Short mmCIF file of C-alpha atoms in Angstrom, two decimals:
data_model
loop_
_atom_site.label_atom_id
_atom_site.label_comp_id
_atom_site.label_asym_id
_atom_site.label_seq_id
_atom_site.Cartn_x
_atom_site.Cartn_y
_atom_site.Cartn_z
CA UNK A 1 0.00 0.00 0.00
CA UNK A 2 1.00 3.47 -0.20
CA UNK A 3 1.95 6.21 2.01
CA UNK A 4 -0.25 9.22 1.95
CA UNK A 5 1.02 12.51 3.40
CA UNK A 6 -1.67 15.37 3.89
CA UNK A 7 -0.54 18.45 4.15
CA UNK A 8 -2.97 20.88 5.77
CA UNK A 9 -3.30 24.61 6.13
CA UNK A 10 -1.93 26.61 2.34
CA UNK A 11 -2.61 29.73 1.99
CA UNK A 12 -2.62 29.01 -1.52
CA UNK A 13 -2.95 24.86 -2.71
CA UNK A 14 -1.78 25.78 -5.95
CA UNK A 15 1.29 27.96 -5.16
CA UNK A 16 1.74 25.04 -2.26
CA UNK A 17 1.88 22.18 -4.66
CA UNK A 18 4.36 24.31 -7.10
CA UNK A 19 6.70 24.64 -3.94
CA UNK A 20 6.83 21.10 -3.34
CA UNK A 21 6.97 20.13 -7.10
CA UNK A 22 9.96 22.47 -7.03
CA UNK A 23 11.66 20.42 -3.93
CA UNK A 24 11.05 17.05 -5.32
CA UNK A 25 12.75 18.17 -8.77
CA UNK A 26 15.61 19.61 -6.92
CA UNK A 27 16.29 16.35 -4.77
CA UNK A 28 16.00 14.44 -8.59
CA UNK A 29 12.56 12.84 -8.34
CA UNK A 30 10.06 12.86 -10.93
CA UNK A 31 6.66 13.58 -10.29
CA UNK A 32 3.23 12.69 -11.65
CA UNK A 33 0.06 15.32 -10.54
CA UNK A 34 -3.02 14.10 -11.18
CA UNK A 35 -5.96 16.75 -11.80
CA UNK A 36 -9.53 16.22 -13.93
CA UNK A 37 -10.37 19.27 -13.31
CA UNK A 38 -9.34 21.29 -16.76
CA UNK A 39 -8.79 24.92 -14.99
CA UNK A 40 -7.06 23.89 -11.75
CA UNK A 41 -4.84 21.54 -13.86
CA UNK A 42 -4.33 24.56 -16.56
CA UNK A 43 -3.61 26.79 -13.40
CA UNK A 44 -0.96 24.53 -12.58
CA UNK A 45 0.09 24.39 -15.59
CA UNK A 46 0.77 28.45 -15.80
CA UNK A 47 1.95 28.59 -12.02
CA UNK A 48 5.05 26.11 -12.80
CA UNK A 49 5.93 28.12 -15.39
CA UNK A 50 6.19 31.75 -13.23
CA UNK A 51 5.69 30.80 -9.72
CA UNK A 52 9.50 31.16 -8.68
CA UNK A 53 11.10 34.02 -11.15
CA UNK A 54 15.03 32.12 -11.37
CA UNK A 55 13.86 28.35 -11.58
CA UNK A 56 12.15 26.25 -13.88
CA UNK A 57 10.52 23.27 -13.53
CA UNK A 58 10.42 20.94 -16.62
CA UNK A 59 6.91 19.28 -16.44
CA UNK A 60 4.50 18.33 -19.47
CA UNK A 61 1.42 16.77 -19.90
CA UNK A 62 1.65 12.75 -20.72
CA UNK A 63 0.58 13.09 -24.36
CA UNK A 64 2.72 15.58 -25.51
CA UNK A 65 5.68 13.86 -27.13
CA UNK A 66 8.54 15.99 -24.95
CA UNK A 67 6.85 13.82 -21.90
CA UNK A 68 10.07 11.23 -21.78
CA UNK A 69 12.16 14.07 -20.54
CA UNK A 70 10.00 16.12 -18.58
CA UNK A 71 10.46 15.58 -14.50
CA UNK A 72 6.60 16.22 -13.88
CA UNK A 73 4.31 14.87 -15.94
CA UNK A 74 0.48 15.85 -15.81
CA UNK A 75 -2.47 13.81 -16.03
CA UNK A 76 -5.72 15.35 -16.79
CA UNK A 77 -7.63 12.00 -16.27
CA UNK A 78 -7.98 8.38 -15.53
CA UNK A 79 -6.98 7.01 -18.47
CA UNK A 80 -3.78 8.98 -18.52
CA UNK A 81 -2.80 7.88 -15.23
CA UNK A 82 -3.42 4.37 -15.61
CA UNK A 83 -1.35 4.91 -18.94
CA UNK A 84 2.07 6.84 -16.53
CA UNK A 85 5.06 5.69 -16.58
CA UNK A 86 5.55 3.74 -13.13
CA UNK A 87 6.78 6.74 -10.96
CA UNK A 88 7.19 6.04 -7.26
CA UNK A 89 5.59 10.11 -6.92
CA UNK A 90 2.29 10.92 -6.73
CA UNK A 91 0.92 14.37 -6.11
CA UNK A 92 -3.09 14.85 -6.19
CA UNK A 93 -5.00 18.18 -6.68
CA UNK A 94 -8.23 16.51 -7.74
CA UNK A 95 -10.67 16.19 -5.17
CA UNK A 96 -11.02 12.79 -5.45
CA UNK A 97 -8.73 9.77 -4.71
CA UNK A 98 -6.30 8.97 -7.59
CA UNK A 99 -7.66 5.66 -9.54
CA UNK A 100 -5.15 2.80 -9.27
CA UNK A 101 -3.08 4.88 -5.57
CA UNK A 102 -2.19 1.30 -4.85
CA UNK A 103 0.26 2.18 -7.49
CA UNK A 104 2.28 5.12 -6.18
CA UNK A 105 4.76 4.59 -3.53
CA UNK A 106 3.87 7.85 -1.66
CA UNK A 107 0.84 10.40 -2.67
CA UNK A 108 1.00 13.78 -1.56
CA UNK A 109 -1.95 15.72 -0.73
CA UNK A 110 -2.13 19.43 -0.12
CA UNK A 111 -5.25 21.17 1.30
CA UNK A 112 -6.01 24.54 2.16
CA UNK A 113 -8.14 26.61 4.61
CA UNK A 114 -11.16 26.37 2.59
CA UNK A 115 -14.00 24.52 4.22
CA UNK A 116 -15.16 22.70 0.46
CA UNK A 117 -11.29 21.87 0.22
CA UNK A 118 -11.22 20.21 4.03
CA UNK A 119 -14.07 18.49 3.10
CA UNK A 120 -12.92 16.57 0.18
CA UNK A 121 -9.52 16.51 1.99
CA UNK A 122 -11.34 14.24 4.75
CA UNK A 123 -13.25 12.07 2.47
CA UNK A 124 -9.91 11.29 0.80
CA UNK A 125 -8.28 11.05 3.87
CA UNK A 126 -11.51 8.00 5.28
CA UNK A 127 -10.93 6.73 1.77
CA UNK A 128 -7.30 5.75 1.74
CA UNK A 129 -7.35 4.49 5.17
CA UNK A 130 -10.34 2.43 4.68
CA UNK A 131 -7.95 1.13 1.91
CA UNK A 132 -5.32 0.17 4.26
CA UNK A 133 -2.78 2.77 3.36
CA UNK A 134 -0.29 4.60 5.55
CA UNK A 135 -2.01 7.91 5.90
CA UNK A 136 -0.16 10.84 7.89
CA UNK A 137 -1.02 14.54 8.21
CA UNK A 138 1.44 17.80 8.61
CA UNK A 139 0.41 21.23 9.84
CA UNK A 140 2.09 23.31 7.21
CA UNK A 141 3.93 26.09 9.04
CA UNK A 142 4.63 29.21 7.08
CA UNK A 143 4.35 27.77 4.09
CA UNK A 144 6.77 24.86 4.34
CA UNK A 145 6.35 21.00 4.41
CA UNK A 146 9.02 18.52 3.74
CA UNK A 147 7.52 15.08 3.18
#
């Protein structure tokens, strides 16, 4: 099963999740996000690209044909994640469990203040553990979160 690691309390999810894409680049991991949602993914998307002015953060989505040498890849759906390349690193910003998180060595999860985001954020939460993976939460503090 896989760990889960919830990281409560961004000011921002998105800006949150660019941060840790960012450290998990830096320490040489790649990283798969997950997102059906077509804006928040697009969001994403633009955020990598101008979140931190003097870094860069190669990431694509799976279909595009650069995807073999990007070190995030994005899936916009279920069929694109089952069809990943098996990569240990999972982040989520749908609001639903990943399909297939069995899979992933560790899932991240990042959740914000908002009370619709805690919401899915504990119905995730039930669902993995019901699952029988290793679920753990971190109070972000000030904006940082090393999982």
């Amino acid at each position: 099963m896989s760990r889960v690691d919830f990281a409560y309390g961004a000011a921002h999810r998105l800006r949150a999740a660019c941060r840790t894409t960012a450290r998990h680049v830096q320490a040489g991991h790649r990283l798969l996000v997950y997102c059906t949602d077509p804006r928040r993914l697009r969001r994403f998307d633009s955020l990598l690209w101008d979140f931190d002015p003097v870094s860069f953060i190669p990431h694509a989505h799976l279909d595009d044909p650069l995807a073999d040498q990007a070190d995030v890849l994005l899936a916009a759906d279920a069929a694109a994640l089952d069809a990943a390349p098996a990569i240990g690193w999972l982040l989520n910003l749908d609001l639903s469990c990943p399909p297939g998180a069995e899979r992933f060595d560790r899932i991240l999860e990042i959740v914000s203040g908002h009370e619709a985001d805690l919401q899915a954020a504990r119905s995730r939460w039930m669902h993995y553990r019901d699952a029988g993976h290793d679920v753990r939460g971190h109070q972000l503090s000030q904006g940082t979160w090393e999982p």
